[in-house]
Tab-separated table of C-alpha atoms in Angstrom:
chain	number	residue	atom	x	y	z
A	128	UNK	CA	-15.828	1.287	12.167
A	129	UNK	CA	-16.411	5.056	11.761
A	130	UNK	CA	-13.174	6.517	10.399
A	131	UNK	CA	-14.701	9.541	8.632
A	132	UNK	CA	-14.034	12.380	8.423
A	133	UNK	CA	-10.514	11.288	9.357
A	134	UNK	CA	-9.007	13.372	12.169
A	135	UNK	CA	-7.904	10.268	14.086
A	136	UNK	CA	-6.877	8.441	10.912
A	137	UNK	CA	-4.663	11.270	9.652
A	138	UNK	CA	-3.044	11.724	13.070
A	139	UNK	CA	-2.327	7.999	13.297
A	140	UNK	CA	-0.992	7.909	9.739
A	141	UNK	CA	1.334	10.855	10.285
A	142	UNK	CA	2.514	9.327	13.567
A	143	UNK	CA	3.278	6.019	11.843
A	144	UNK	CA	5.291	7.806	9.144
A	145	UNK	CA	7.201	9.962	11.636
A	146	UNK	CA	7.895	7.354	14.317
A	147	UNK	CA	8.185	4.149	12.314
A	148	UNK	CA	8.898	5.307	8.788
A	149	UNK	CA	5.885	3.512	7.411
A	150	UNK	CA	3.470	0.874	8.559
A	151	UNK	CA	0.050	0.283	7.036
A	152	UNK	CA	-3.016	2.187	8.187
A	153	UNK	CA	-6.404	0.727	7.242
A	154	UNK	CA	-9.194	3.271	7.683
A	155	UNK	CA	-12.688	1.817	7.427
A	156	UNK	CA	-15.907	3.745	6.826
A	157	UNK	CA	-19.073	1.941	5.793
A	158	UNK	CA	-20.963	5.049	4.655
A	159	UNK	CA	-19.803	5.744	1.105
A	160	UNK	CA	-20.428	9.487	1.195
A	161	UNK	CA	-18.565	9.893	4.469
A	162	UNK	CA	-15.792	7.750	2.975
A	163	UNK	CA	-15.360	10.471	0.315
A	164	UNK	CA	-14.399	12.978	3.033
A	165	UNK	CA	-12.100	10.420	4.638
A	166	UNK	CA	-10.382	9.769	1.311
A	167	UNK	CA	-9.861	13.487	0.609
A	168	UNK	CA	-8.435	14.168	4.059
A	169	UNK	CA	-6.012	11.252	3.855
A	170	UNK	CA	-4.794	12.459	0.455
A	171	UNK	CA	-4.418	16.072	1.604
A	172	UNK	CA	-2.445	14.877	4.643
A	173	UNK	CA	0.099	13.322	2.263
A	174	UNK	CA	-0.339	9.776	3.566
A	175	UNK	CA	1.002	7.114	1.231
A	176	UNK	CA	0.615	3.806	3.051
A	177	UNK	CA	-3.087	4.009	3.819
A	178	UNK	CA	-5.949	1.866	2.602
A	179	UNK	CA	-9.558	3.059	2.762
A	180	UNK	CA	-12.145	0.310	3.035
A	181	UNK	CA	-15.953	0.491	3.022
A	182	UNK	CA	-16.763	-2.662	4.955
A	183	UNK	CA	-19.278	-3.392	7.700
A	184	UNK	CA	-17.171	-3.199	10.867
A	185	UNK	CA	-19.033	-6.220	12.231
A	186	UNK	CA	-17.305	-8.500	9.706
A	187	UNK	CA	-13.949	-6.762	9.319
A	188	UNK	CA	-12.287	-9.133	11.772
A	189	UNK	CA	-13.305	-12.194	9.780
A	190	UNK	CA	-11.712	-10.695	6.656
A	191	UNK	CA	-8.297	-10.259	8.308
A	192	UNK	CA	-8.209	-12.271	11.539
A	193	UNK	CA	-5.170	-11.697	13.747
A	194	UNK	CA	-3.476	-9.359	11.254
A	195	UNK	CA	-3.207	-6.010	13.061
A	196	UNK	CA	-0.717	-4.808	15.668
A	197	UNK	CA	-3.212	-2.220	16.891
A	198	UNK	CA	-6.904	-1.541	16.329
A	199	UNK	CA	-8.868	1.599	17.137
A	200	UNK	CA	-12.588	0.865	17.487
A	201	UNK	CA	-14.219	4.288	17.509
A	202	UNK	CA	-17.793	3.061	17.416
A	203	UNK	CA	-21.183	4.637	16.639
A	204	UNK	CA	-22.644	5.948	19.889
A	205	UNK	CA	-25.379	8.138	21.363
A	206	UNK	CA	-23.048	11.181	21.256
A	207	UNK	CA	-23.911	12.574	24.689
A	208	UNK	CA	-20.432	14.107	24.740
A	209	UNK	CA	-21.475	16.564	22.034
A	210	UNK	CA	-23.710	18.420	24.493
A	211	UNK	CA	-21.802	21.690	24.090
A	212	UNK	CA	-22.815	22.018	20.467
A	213	UNK	CA	-26.080	20.104	20.782
A	214	UNK	CA	-27.614	20.149	24.254
A	215	UNK	CA	-30.446	17.895	23.085
A	216	UNK	CA	-27.920	15.040	22.780
A	217	UNK	CA	-28.137	14.619	26.567
A	218	UNK	CA	-31.789	13.652	26.155
A	219	UNK	CA	-31.055	10.879	23.671
A	220	UNK	CA	-30.709	8.151	26.300
A	221	UNK	CA	-34.043	7.614	28.043
A	222	UNK	CA	-33.855	5.519	31.193
A	223	UNK	CA	-37.296	4.007	30.600
A	224	UNK	CA	-37.500	3.134	34.288
A	225	UNK	CA	-34.452	0.858	34.046
A	226	UNK	CA	-32.090	1.089	37.012
A	227	UNK	CA	-29.929	-1.961	36.278
A	228	UNK	CA	-26.252	-1.447	35.491
A	229	UNK	CA	-26.301	-4.463	33.170
A	230	UNK	CA	-29.379	-3.888	31.019
A	231	UNK	CA	-29.309	-0.935	28.634
A	232	UNK	CA	-32.365	1.296	28.192
A	233	UNK	CA	-34.555	0.335	25.265
A	234	UNK	CA	-33.663	3.578	23.465
A	235	UNK	CA	-30.035	2.537	23.030
A	236	UNK	CA	-30.192	-1.250	23.290
A	237	UNK	CA	-29.793	-1.844	19.512
A	238	UNK	CA	-26.848	0.574	19.477
A	239	UNK	CA	-25.208	-1.176	22.433
A	240	UNK	CA	-25.497	-4.539	20.689
A	241	UNK	CA	-24.028	-3.086	17.493
A	242	UNK	CA	-21.076	-1.734	19.488
A	243	UNK	CA	-20.528	-5.145	21.042
A	244	UNK	CA	-20.461	-6.844	17.634
A	245	UNK	CA	-18.001	-4.290	16.261
A	246	UNK	CA	-15.822	-4.705	19.346
A	247	UNK	CA	-15.750	-8.490	18.895
A	248	UNK	CA	-14.800	-8.030	15.245
A	249	UNK	CA	-12.011	-5.607	16.216
A	250	UNK	CA	-10.710	-8.113	18.761
A	251	UNK	CA	-10.687	-10.833	16.119
A	252	UNK	CA	-8.635	-8.608	13.789
A	253	UNK	CA	-6.022	-8.028	16.499
A	254	UNK	CA	-2.923	-10.204	16.604
A	255	UNK	CA	-1.828	-11.826	19.898
A	256	UNK	CA	0.204	-9.243	21.805
A	257	UNK	CA	-1.537	-6.350	20.028
A	258	UNK	CA	-3.473	-3.454	21.542
A	259	UNK	CA	-7.121	-2.528	21.080
A	260	UNK	CA	-8.370	0.983	21.828
A	261	UNK	CA	-12.109	1.390	22.378
A	262	UNK	CA	-13.614	4.874	22.288
A	263	UNK	CA	-16.926	6.703	22.228
A	264	UNK	CA	-18.061	10.300	22.578
A	265	UNK	CA	-20.786	9.498	25.080
A	266	UNK	CA	-21.192	9.322	28.875
A	267	UNK	CA	-23.466	6.439	29.883
A	268	UNK	CA	-22.063	3.260	31.368
A	269	UNK	CA	-23.819	0.843	29.011
A	270	UNK	CA	-21.874	2.119	25.989
A	271	UNK	CA	-18.602	2.472	27.891
A	272	UNK	CA	-17.637	0.494	31.009
A	273	UNK	CA	-20.225	-2.224	30.385
A	274	UNK	CA	-18.742	-2.860	26.937
A	275	UNK	CA	-15.265	-3.090	28.461
A	276	UNK	CA	-16.503	-5.537	31.076
A	277	UNK	CA	-18.167	-7.661	28.402
A	278	UNK	CA	-14.954	-7.776	26.344
A	279	UNK	CA	-12.878	-8.775	29.363
A	280	UNK	CA	-15.307	-11.501	30.401
A	281	UNK	CA	-15.749	-12.915	26.908
A	282	UNK	CA	-12.151	-12.834	25.677
A	283	UNK	CA	-10.102	-12.406	28.863
A	284	UNK	CA	-8.818	-9.112	27.517
A	285	UNK	CA	-6.270	-7.404	29.754
A	286	UNK	CA	-7.036	-3.741	30.477
A	287	UNK	CA	-4.257	-1.137	30.437
A	288	UNK	CA	-4.176	2.078	32.462
A	289	UNK	CA	-4.854	4.803	29.881
A	290	UNK	CA	-3.940	7.867	32.028
A	291	UNK	CA	-0.650	6.200	32.944
A	292	UNK	CA	0.100	5.492	29.268
A	293	UNK	CA	-0.548	9.167	28.487
A	294	UNK	CA	1.456	10.497	31.426
A	295	UNK	CA	-1.651	11.894	33.115
A	296	UNK	CA	-2.455	11.937	36.857
A	297	UNK	CA	-3.346	8.527	38.299
A	298	UNK	CA	-6.557	9.835	39.858
A	299	UNK	CA	-8.009	10.254	36.363
A	300	UNK	CA	-8.083	6.484	35.879
A	301	UNK	CA	-11.601	5.105	35.840
A	302	UNK	CA	-12.951	1.594	35.910
A	303	UNK	CA	-10.776	-0.882	33.971
A	304	UNK	CA	-8.091	1.813	33.589
A	305	UNK	CA	-10.341	3.869	31.331
A	306	UNK	CA	-10.242	7.621	30.854
A	307	UNK	CA	-13.276	9.883	30.768
A	308	UNK	CA	-12.755	13.304	29.222
A	309	UNK	CA	-15.426	15.472	30.853
A	310	UNK	CA	-16.270	18.819	29.209
A	311	UNK	CA	-16.163	20.689	32.520
A	312	UNK	CA	-12.799	19.142	33.467
A	313	UNK	CA	-10.865	19.291	30.193
A	314	UNK	CA	-12.746	22.094	28.396
A	315	UNK	CA	-13.406	19.796	25.417
A	316	UNK	CA	-16.212	17.656	24.047
A	317	UNK	CA	-16.931	14.566	26.136
A	318	UNK	CA	-14.971	11.414	25.334
A	319	UNK	CA	-14.355	7.910	26.706
A	320	UNK	CA	-11.345	5.732	25.924
A	321	UNK	CA	-10.118	2.340	27.133
A	322	UNK	CA	-7.215	0.171	26.032
A	323	UNK	CA	-6.742	-3.599	26.060
A	324	UNK	CA	-3.981	-6.017	25.152
A	325	UNK	CA	-4.495	-9.488	23.709
A	326	UNK	CA	-2.333	-12.041	25.492
A	327	UNK	CA	-0.052	-14.109	23.292
A	328	UNK	CA	-2.005	-17.267	24.126
A	329	UNK	CA	-5.384	-15.629	23.592
A	330	UNK	CA	-7.477	-17.017	20.761
A	331	UNK	CA	-10.056	-14.811	19.086
A	332	UNK	CA	-13.535	-16.246	18.901
A	333	UNK	CA	-14.542	-17.647	15.567
A	334	UNK	CA	-17.239	-15.241	14.432
A	335	UNK	CA	-17.994	-16.916	11.120
A	336	UNK	CA	-17.129	-15.846	7.612
A	337	UNK	CA	-17.814	-12.411	6.222
A	338	UNK	CA	-21.063	-11.903	4.418
A	339	UNK	CA	-20.891	-10.948	0.756
A	340	UNK	CA	-19.816	-7.361	0.156
A	341	UNK	CA	-19.446	-5.415	-3.054
A	342	UNK	CA	-15.794	-5.115	-3.937
A	343	UNK	CA	-13.428	-3.540	-6.416
A	344	UNK	CA	-12.095	-6.449	-8.466
A	345	UNK	CA	-9.413	-4.854	-10.594
A	346	UNK	CA	-6.297	-5.666	-8.541
A	347	UNK	CA	-5.446	-8.709	-10.609
A	348	UNK	CA	-5.507	-6.603	-13.779
A	349	UNK	CA	-2.895	-4.104	-12.594
A	350	UNK	CA	0.736	-4.288	-13.685
A	351	UNK	CA	3.967	-2.480	-12.885
A	352	UNK	CA	4.960	0.493	-15.025
A	353	UNK	CA	7.643	-0.047	-17.628
A	354	UNK	CA	10.873	1.908	-17.209
A	355	UNK	CA	9.856	4.198	-20.066
A	356	UNK	CA	6.424	4.846	-18.526
A	357	UNK	CA	7.887	5.541	-15.085
A	358	UNK	CA	10.549	7.904	-16.440
A	359	UNK	CA	7.996	9.781	-18.528
A	360	UNK	CA	5.537	10.155	-15.623
A	361	UNK	CA	8.214	11.166	-13.138
A	362	UNK	CA	9.718	13.751	-15.495
A	363	UNK	CA	6.316	15.206	-16.273
A	364	UNK	CA	5.394	15.506	-12.584
A	365	UNK	CA	8.657	17.248	-11.778
A	366	UNK	CA	8.188	19.679	-14.656
A	367	UNK	CA	4.599	20.564	-13.828
A	368	UNK	CA	4.586	20.183	-10.041
A	369	UNK	CA	8.220	20.395	-9.006
A	370	UNK	CA	7.412	17.272	-6.998
A	371	UNK	CA	7.605	13.509	-7.245
A	372	UNK	CA	6.309	10.784	-4.932
A	373	UNK	CA	9.607	9.099	-4.138
A	374	UNK	CA	11.465	12.369	-3.483
A	375	UNK	CA	12.561	12.369	0.137
A	376	UNK	CA	11.815	8.675	0.514
A	377	UNK	CA	8.059	9.205	0.878
A	378	UNK	CA	7.235	6.065	-1.043
A	379	UNK	CA	8.700	3.586	-3.507
A	380	UNK	CA	8.148	3.825	-7.256
A	381	UNK	CA	7.651	0.067	-7.182
A	382	UNK	CA	4.231	0.718	-5.585
A	383	UNK	CA	2.945	2.329	-8.781
A	384	UNK	CA	0.622	0.204	-10.903
A	385	UNK	CA	-1.430	0.732	-14.039
A	386	UNK	CA	-4.264	-1.054	-15.808
A	387	UNK	CA	-5.732	-1.411	-19.256
A	388	UNK	CA	-7.599	1.897	-18.879
A	389	UNK	CA	-4.304	3.780	-18.458
A	390	UNK	CA	-5.012	4.856	-14.865
A	391	UNK	CA	-1.870	4.947	-12.701
A	392	UNK	CA	-2.283	4.126	-9.006
A	393	UNK	CA	-0.089	4.494	-5.942
A	394	UNK	CA	-0.752	1.325	-3.946
A	395	UNK	CA	-0.143	0.810	-0.221
A	396	UNK	CA	2.345	-1.850	0.816
A	397	UNK	CA	0.237	-4.706	2.123
A	398	UNK	CA	1.541	-7.218	4.599
A	399	UNK	CA	0.868	-10.934	4.441
A	400	UNK	CA	-2.704	-11.898	5.172
A	401	UNK	CA	-4.362	-8.687	4.001
A	402	UNK	CA	-5.108	-9.692	0.418
A	403	UNK	CA	-8.673	-10.659	1.290
A	404	UNK	CA	-9.244	-7.293	2.951
A	405	UNK	CA	-7.678	-5.421	0.028
A	406	UNK	CA	-10.273	-6.949	-2.254
A	407	UNK	CA	-12.905	-4.947	-0.386
A	408	UNK	CA	-11.313	-1.595	-1.181
A	409	UNK	CA	-13.307	0.576	-3.509
A	410	UNK	CA	-10.057	1.821	-5.049
A	411	UNK	CA	-6.646	0.154	-5.178
A	412	UNK	CA	-4.907	3.305	-3.950
A	413	UNK	CA	-4.437	6.957	-4.862
A	414	UNK	CA	-4.994	7.793	-8.553
A	415	UNK	CA	-1.849	9.556	-9.754
A	416	UNK	CA	-2.305	10.046	-13.489
A	417	UNK	CA	-3.895	8.667	-16.633
A	418	UNK	CA	-1.894	7.655	-19.678
A	419	UNK	CA	-2.902	8.892	-23.118
A	420	UNK	CA	-1.348	8.945	-26.548
A	421	UNK	CA	-0.057	12.243	-27.898
A	422	UNK	CA	-0.604	13.414	-31.441
A	423	UNK	CA	-4.009	11.791	-31.716
A	424	UNK	CA	-2.514	8.322	-32.015
A	425	UNK	CA	-4.922	5.397	-31.639
A	426	UNK	CA	-4.641	1.657	-31.137
A	427	UNK	CA	-1.422	2.051	-29.144
A	428	UNK	CA	0.206	4.354	-31.701
A	429	UNK	CA	2.139	7.492	-30.788
A	430	UNK	CA	4.244	8.330	-27.722
A	431	UNK	CA	2.574	7.975	-24.329
A	432	UNK	CA	2.058	11.028	-22.118
A	433	UNK	CA	0.279	11.385	-18.792
A	434	UNK	CA	-2.449	13.652	-17.480
A	435	UNK	CA	-1.691	14.248	-13.813
A	436	UNK	CA	-4.599	13.775	-11.426
A	437	UNK	CA	-6.114	16.365	-9.108
A	438	UNK	CA	-5.452	13.896	-6.300
A	439	UNK	CA	-1.704	14.086	-6.990
A	440	UNK	CA	-1.811	17.887	-6.849
A	441	UNK	CA	-3.708	17.819	-3.529
A	442	UNK	CA	-1.322	15.173	-2.211
A	443	UNK	CA	1.679	17.360	-3.112
A	444	UNK	CA	0.149	20.421	-1.454
A	445	UNK	CA	2.700	23.018	-0.386
A	446	UNK	CA	5.505	20.723	-1.548
A	447	UNK	CA	4.492	21.482	-5.139
A	448	UNK	CA	6.441	24.343	-6.693
A	449	UNK	CA	5.840	23.863	-10.423
A	450	UNK	CA	3.586	25.893	-12.725
A	451	UNK	CA	0.467	23.872	-11.870
A	452	UNK	CA	0.656	24.966	-8.222
A	453	UNK	CA	2.766	28.122	-8.054
A	454	UNK	CA	-0.043	30.516	-9.005
A	455	UNK	CA	-2.887	28.779	-7.193
A	456	UNK	CA	-4.797	30.944	-4.731
A	457	UNK	CA	-6.152	29.813	-1.377
A	458	UNK	CA	-9.638	29.673	-2.915
A	459	UNK	CA	-8.365	27.435	-5.709
A	460	UNK	CA	-6.775	25.059	-3.194
A	461	UNK	CA	-10.079	24.908	-1.321
A	462	UNK	CA	-11.908	24.233	-4.592
A	463	UNK	CA	-9.432	21.461	-5.403
A	464	UNK	CA	-10.054	19.837	-2.024
A	465	UNK	CA	-13.827	19.970	-2.581
A	466	UNK	CA	-13.456	18.467	-6.050
A	467	UNK	CA	-11.408	15.580	-4.674
A	468	UNK	CA	-13.881	15.062	-1.829
A	469	UNK	CA	-16.818	15.014	-4.200
A	470	UNK	CA	-15.060	12.553	-6.496
A	471	UNK	CA	-16.610	9.182	-5.708
A	472	UNK	CA	-14.397	6.753	-3.801
A	473	UNK	CA	-16.621	4.064	-5.257
A	474	UNK	CA	-16.275	3.292	-8.922
A	475	UNK	CA	-19.652	3.667	-10.558
A	476	UNK	CA	-21.308	5.287	-7.526
A	477	UNK	CA	-23.823	7.981	-8.413
């Protein structure tokens, strides 16, 4: 639901590449400006099989029901765990005279209900046998254990022992096998995490169809590159960057697509059942280059050359050894990152 700025997403993506040689990571961030940071960090991490979506997390499950092996629901919360850098965050949850363990204070009741809806959507997206991780950076029970209890009662979710999974002492296990990371115990910001598995015979609740969302509609217009186009682009990238996408088996050239505007994209490999979710991406993938005619040719005349994108240079990073990267200073790399981050992940966004 809140993937930006991307520290968890990039760690998961790198883990998938290292341990499984691939897999698809879908990172969702509803806020378009925060999605720009997420996009830049995923590109700079060199992740190829990642899809960034800007969808309301409350309806994500209805777009791809039962399609994911694992789901991380890192939900919006009251952020009490950030007390080290913002002590006022501890004052955000007012008890309002409420002493019940089941009814949230009025100050956070809308937030608690939003979390519950996102959690239901995440559960719907999970395939039978898959794992759901629920996390917040807050302390109160209503946003943590109460949400776990609600999920278990509503969907018969089976809780897993998080400390045991992480090889940590058994005494750290909290209610429902959860783990609380206290600042005074772990010398970190506060955090809560719980893990659940969906039984093979479990059926996700039908939460209705997704409401209308703006979407990028150009997938159907994309085509594979011709052999001549691919050879020209690959040769140009190796000359200028000393790097190409498929070197070292990072990705497959078959995942490159282009459209009528000449933009060349590196697409993620989508599994069955994710086409409807892919339609809600703001971009089809990572922009690699743009085709143009040399010699001032128009109307398709003249040989085709490519202008490599700044995203490709950032993606290559320290793997680039060609003239475009060899003389770049640390300040220029930082400027490149900022330029990519400030480039809109939403076509036409101002």
